[in-house]
PDB file of C-alpha atoms and ligand atoms in Angstrom:
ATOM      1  CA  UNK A   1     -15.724 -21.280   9.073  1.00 90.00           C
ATOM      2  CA  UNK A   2     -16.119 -20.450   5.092  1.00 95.00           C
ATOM      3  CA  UNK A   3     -14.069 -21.062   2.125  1.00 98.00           C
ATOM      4  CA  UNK A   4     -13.368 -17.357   0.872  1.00 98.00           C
ATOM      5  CA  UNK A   5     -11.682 -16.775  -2.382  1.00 98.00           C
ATOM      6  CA  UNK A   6     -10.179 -13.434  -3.487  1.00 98.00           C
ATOM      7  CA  UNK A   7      -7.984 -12.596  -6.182  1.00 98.00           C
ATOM      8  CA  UNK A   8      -4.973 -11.402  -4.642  1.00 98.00           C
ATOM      9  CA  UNK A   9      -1.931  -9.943  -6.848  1.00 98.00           C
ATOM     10  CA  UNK A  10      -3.415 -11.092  -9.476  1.00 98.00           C
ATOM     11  CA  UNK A  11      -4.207 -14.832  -8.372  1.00 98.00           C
ATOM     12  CA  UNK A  12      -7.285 -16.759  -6.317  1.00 98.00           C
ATOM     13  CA  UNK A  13      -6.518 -17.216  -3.316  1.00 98.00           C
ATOM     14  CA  UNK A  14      -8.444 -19.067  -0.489  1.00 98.00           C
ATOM     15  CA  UNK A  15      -9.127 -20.127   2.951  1.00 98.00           C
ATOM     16  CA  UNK A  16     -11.448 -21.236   5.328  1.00 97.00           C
ATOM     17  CA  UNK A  17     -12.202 -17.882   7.415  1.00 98.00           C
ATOM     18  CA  UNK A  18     -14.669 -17.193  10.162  1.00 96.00           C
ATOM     19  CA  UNK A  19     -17.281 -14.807  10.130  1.00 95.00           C
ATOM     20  CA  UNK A  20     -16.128 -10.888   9.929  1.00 97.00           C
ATOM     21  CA  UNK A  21     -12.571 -11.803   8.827  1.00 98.00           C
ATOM     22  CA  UNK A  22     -10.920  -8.518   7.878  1.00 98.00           C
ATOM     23  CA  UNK A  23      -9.385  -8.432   4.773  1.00 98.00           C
ATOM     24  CA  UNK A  24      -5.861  -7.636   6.237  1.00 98.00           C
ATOM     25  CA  UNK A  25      -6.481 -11.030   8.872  1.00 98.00           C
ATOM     26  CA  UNK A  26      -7.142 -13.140   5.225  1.00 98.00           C
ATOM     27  CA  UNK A  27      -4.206 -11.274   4.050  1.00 98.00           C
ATOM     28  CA  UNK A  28      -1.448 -11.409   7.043  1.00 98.00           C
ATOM     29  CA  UNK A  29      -2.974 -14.190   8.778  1.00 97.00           C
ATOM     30  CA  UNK A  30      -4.583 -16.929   6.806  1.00 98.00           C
ATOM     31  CA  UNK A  31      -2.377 -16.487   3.175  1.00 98.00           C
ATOM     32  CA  UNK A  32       1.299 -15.577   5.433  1.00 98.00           C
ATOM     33  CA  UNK A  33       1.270 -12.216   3.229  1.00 98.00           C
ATOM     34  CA  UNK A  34       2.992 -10.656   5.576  1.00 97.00           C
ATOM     35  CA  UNK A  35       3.931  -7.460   3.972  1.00 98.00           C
ATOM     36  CA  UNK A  36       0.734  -5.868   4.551  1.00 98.00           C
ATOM     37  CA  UNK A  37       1.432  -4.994   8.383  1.00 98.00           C
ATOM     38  CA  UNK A  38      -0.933  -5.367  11.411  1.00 98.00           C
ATOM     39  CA  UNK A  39      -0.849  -1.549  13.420  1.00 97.00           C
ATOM     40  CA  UNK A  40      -3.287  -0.164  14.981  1.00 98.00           C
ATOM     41  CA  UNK A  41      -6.765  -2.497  13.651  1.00 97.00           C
ATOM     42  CA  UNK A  42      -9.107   0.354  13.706  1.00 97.00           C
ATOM     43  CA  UNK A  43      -7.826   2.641  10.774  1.00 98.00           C
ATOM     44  CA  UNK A  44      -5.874   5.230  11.967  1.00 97.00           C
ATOM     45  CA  UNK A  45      -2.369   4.232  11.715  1.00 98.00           C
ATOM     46  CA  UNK A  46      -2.323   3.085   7.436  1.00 98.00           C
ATOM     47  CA  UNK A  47       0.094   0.429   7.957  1.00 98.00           C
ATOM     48  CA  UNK A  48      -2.456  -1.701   6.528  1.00 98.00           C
ATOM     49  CA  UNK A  49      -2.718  -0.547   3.354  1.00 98.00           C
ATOM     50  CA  UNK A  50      -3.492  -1.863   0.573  1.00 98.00           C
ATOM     51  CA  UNK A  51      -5.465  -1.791  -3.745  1.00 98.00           C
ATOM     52  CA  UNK A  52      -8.717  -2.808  -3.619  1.00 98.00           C
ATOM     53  CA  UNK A  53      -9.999  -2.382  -7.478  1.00 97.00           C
ATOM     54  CA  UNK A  54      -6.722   0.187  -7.755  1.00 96.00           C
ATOM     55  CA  UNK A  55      -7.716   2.243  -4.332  1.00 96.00           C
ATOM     56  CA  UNK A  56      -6.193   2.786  -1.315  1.00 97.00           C
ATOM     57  CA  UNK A  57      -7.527   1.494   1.342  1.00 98.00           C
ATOM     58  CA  UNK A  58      -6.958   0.084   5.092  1.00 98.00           C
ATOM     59  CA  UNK A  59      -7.369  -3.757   4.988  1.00 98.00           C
ATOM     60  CA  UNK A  60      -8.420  -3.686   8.378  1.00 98.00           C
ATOM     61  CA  UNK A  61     -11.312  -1.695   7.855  1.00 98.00           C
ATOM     62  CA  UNK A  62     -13.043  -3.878   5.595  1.00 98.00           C
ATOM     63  CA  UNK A  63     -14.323  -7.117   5.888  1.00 98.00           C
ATOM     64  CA  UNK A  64     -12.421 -10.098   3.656  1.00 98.00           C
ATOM     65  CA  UNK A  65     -16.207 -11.105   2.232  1.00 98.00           C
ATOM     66  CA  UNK A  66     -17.113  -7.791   1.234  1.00 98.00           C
ATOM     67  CA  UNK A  67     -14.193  -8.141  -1.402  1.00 98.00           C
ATOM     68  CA  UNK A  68     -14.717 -10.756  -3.420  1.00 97.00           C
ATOM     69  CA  UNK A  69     -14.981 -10.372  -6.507  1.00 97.00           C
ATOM     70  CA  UNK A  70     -12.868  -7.259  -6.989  1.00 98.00           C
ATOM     71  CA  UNK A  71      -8.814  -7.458  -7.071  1.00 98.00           C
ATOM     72  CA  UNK A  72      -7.081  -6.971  -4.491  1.00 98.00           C
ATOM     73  CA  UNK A  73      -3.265  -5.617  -4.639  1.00 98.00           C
ATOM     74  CA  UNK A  74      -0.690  -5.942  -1.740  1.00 98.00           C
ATOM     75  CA  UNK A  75       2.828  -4.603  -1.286  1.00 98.00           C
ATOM     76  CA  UNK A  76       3.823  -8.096  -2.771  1.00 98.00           C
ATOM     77  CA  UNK A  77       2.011  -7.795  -6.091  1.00 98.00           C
ATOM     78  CA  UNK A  78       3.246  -4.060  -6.500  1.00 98.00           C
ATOM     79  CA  UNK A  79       6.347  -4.449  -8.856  1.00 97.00           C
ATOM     80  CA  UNK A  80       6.173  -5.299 -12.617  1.00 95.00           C
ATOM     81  CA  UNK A  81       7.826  -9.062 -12.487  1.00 92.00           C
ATOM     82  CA  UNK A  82      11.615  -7.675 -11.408  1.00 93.00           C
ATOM     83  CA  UNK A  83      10.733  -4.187 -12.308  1.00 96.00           C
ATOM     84  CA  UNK A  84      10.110  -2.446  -8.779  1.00 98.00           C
ATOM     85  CA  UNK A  85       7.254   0.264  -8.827  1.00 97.00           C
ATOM     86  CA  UNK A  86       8.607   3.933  -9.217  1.00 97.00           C
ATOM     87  CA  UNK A  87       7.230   4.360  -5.516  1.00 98.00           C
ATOM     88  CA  UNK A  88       9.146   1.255  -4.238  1.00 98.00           C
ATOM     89  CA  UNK A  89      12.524   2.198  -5.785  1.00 98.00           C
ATOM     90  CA  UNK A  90      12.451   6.012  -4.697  1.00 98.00           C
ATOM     91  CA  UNK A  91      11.485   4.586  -1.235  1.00 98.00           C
ATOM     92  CA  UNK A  92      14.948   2.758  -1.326  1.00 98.00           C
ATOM     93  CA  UNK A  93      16.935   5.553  -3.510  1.00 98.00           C
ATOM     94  CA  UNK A  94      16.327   8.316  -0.371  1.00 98.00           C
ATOM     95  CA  UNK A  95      16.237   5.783   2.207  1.00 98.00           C
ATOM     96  CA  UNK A  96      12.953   6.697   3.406  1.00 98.00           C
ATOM     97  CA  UNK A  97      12.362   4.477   5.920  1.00 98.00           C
ATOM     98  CA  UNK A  98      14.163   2.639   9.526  1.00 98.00           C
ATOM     99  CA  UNK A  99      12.332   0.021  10.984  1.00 98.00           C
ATOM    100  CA  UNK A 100      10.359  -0.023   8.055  1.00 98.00           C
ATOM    101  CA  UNK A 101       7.073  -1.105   9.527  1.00 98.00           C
ATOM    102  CA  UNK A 102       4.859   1.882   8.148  1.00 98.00           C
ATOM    103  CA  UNK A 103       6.471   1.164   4.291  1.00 98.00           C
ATOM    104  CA  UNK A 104       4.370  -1.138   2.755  1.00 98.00           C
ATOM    105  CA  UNK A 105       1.654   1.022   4.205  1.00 98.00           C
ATOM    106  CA  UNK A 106       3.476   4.039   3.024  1.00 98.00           C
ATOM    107  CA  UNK A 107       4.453   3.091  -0.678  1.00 98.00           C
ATOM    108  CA  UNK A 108       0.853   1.545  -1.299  1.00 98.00           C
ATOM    109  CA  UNK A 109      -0.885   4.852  -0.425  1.00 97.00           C
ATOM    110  CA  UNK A 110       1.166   7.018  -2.708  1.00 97.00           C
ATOM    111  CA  UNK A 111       1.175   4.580  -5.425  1.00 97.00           C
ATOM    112  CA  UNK A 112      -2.575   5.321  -5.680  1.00 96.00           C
ATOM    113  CA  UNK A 113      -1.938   8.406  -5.322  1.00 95.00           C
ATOM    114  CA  UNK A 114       0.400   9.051  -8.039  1.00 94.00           C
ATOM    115  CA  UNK A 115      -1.978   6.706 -10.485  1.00 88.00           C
ATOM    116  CA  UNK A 116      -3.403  10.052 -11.552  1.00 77.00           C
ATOM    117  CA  UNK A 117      -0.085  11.573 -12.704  1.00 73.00           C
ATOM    118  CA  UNK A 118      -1.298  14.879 -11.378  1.00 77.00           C
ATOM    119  CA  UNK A 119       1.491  17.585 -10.772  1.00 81.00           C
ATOM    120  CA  UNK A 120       2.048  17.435  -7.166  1.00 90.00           C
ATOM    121  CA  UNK A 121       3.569  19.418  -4.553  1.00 94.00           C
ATOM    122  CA  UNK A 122       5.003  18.539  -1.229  1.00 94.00           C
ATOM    123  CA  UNK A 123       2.270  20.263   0.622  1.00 95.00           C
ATOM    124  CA  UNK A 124      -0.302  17.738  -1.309  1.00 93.00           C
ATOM    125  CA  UNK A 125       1.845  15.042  -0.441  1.00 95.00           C
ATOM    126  CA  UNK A 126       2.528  15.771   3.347  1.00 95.00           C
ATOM    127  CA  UNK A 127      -1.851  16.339   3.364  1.00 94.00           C
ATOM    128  CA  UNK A 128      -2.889  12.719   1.231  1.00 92.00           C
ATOM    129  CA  UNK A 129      -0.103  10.667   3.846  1.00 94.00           C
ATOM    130  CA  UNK A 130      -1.732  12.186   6.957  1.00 93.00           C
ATOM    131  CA  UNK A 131      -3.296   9.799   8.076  1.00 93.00           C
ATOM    132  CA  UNK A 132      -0.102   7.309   7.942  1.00 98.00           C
ATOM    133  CA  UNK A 133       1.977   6.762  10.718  1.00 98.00           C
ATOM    134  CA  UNK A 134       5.946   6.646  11.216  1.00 98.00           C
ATOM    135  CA  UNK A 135       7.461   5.905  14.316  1.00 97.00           C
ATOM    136  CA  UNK A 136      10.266   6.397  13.467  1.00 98.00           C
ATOM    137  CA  UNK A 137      10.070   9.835  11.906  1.00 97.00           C
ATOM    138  CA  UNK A 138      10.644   9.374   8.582  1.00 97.00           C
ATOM    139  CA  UNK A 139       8.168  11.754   6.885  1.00 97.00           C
ATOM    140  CA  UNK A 140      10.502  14.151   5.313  1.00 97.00           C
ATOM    141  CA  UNK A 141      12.221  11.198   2.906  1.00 98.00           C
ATOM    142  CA  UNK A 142       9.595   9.892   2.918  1.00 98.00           C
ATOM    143  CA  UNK A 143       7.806  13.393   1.094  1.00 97.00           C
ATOM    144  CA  UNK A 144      11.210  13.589  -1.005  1.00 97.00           C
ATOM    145  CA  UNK A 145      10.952   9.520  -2.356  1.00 98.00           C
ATOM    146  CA  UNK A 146       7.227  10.422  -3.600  1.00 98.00           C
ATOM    147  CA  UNK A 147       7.938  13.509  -5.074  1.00 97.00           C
ATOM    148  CA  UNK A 148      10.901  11.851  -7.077  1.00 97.00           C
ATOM    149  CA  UNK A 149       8.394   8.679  -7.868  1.00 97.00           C
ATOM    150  CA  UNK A 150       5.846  11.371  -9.629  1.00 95.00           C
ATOM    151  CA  UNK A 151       8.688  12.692 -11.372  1.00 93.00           C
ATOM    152  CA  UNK A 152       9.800   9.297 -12.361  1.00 93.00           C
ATOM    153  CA  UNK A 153       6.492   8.562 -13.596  1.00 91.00           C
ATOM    154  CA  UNK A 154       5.739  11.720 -15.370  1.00 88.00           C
ATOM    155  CA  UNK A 155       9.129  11.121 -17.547  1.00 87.00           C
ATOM    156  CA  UNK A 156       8.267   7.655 -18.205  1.00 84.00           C
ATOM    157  CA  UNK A 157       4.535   8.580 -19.205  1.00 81.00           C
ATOM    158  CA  UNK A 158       6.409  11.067 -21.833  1.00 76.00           C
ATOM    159  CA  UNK A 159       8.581   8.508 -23.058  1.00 63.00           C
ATOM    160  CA  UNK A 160       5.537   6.385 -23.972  1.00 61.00           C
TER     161      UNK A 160
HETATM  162  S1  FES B   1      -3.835  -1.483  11.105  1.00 66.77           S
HETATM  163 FE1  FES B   1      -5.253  -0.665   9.684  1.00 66.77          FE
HETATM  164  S2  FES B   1      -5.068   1.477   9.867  1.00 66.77           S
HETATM  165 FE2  FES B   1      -3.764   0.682  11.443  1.00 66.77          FE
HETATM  166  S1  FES B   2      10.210   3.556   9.244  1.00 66.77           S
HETATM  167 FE1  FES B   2       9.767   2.785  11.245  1.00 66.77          FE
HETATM  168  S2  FES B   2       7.647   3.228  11.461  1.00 66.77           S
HETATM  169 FE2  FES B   2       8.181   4.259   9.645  1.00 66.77          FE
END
């Protein structure tokens, strides 16, 4: 075992970990941040999903040493203080979701997705959440809750 410290959301954060800790077993398992959900542990599923340095990536892909040093973001640091993110709020606005397992997953994905502020279409949006995974076959609120969060975020980005 190895004390490991990462800034998480923002914060250090640390625990003892053993050798080739993933980043989403520091995350779900040794800090109790369990928002960041546990699917499929070899990268195919995206529940796991969370910022590393502002990217998407799947937690359970990487090992916890290999970030230190660069912040990492988790469905639980994604909202401004009470201010949810665009992504968050659309995700509850259309519903987009029923168990809800995939969502963290889900909204952390297209919130690096949107960081770009790029027009996008549904097509680009169906093709960049591929790779993520809803049992329960959410996918077309799921499109519709993005496409309003880029809208969202476009108007905002005028207002500023
Ligand atoms: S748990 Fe990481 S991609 Fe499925
Ligand atoms: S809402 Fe249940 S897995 Fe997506």
């Amino acid at each position: 075992m190895a004390l490991l410290t990462l800034t998480v959301n923002g914060e250090p954060r640390s625990a003892d970990v053993k050798p080739g800790t993933t980043l989403l077993e520091f995350l779900h398992d040794y800090l109790a941040m369990t928002g960041t959900k546990c699917g499929c542990e070899e990268g195919t599923c995206g529940a796991c999903t969370v910022h590393l340095e502002g990217r998407a990536i799947r937690s359970c892909m990487v090992t916890a040493e290999s970030c230190a040093g660069k912040p990492v973001t988790t469905i639980e640091g994604l909202a401004a203080g009470n201010r949810l993110h665009a992504v968050q709020q659309a995700f509850l606005s259309f519903e987009a979701f029923q168990c809800g397992f995939c969502t963290p997953g889900m909204i952390m994905e297209a919130a690096a997705l949107l960081n770009d502020r790029k027009p996008l279409t549904d097509g680009r949006v169906r093709l960049y959440m591929e790779g993520h995974v809803c049992r329960c076959g959410a996918y077309n609120d799921i499109v519709k809750a993005v496409m309003s969060a880029a809208a969202e975020l476009r108007k905002d980005a005028g207002n500023e």
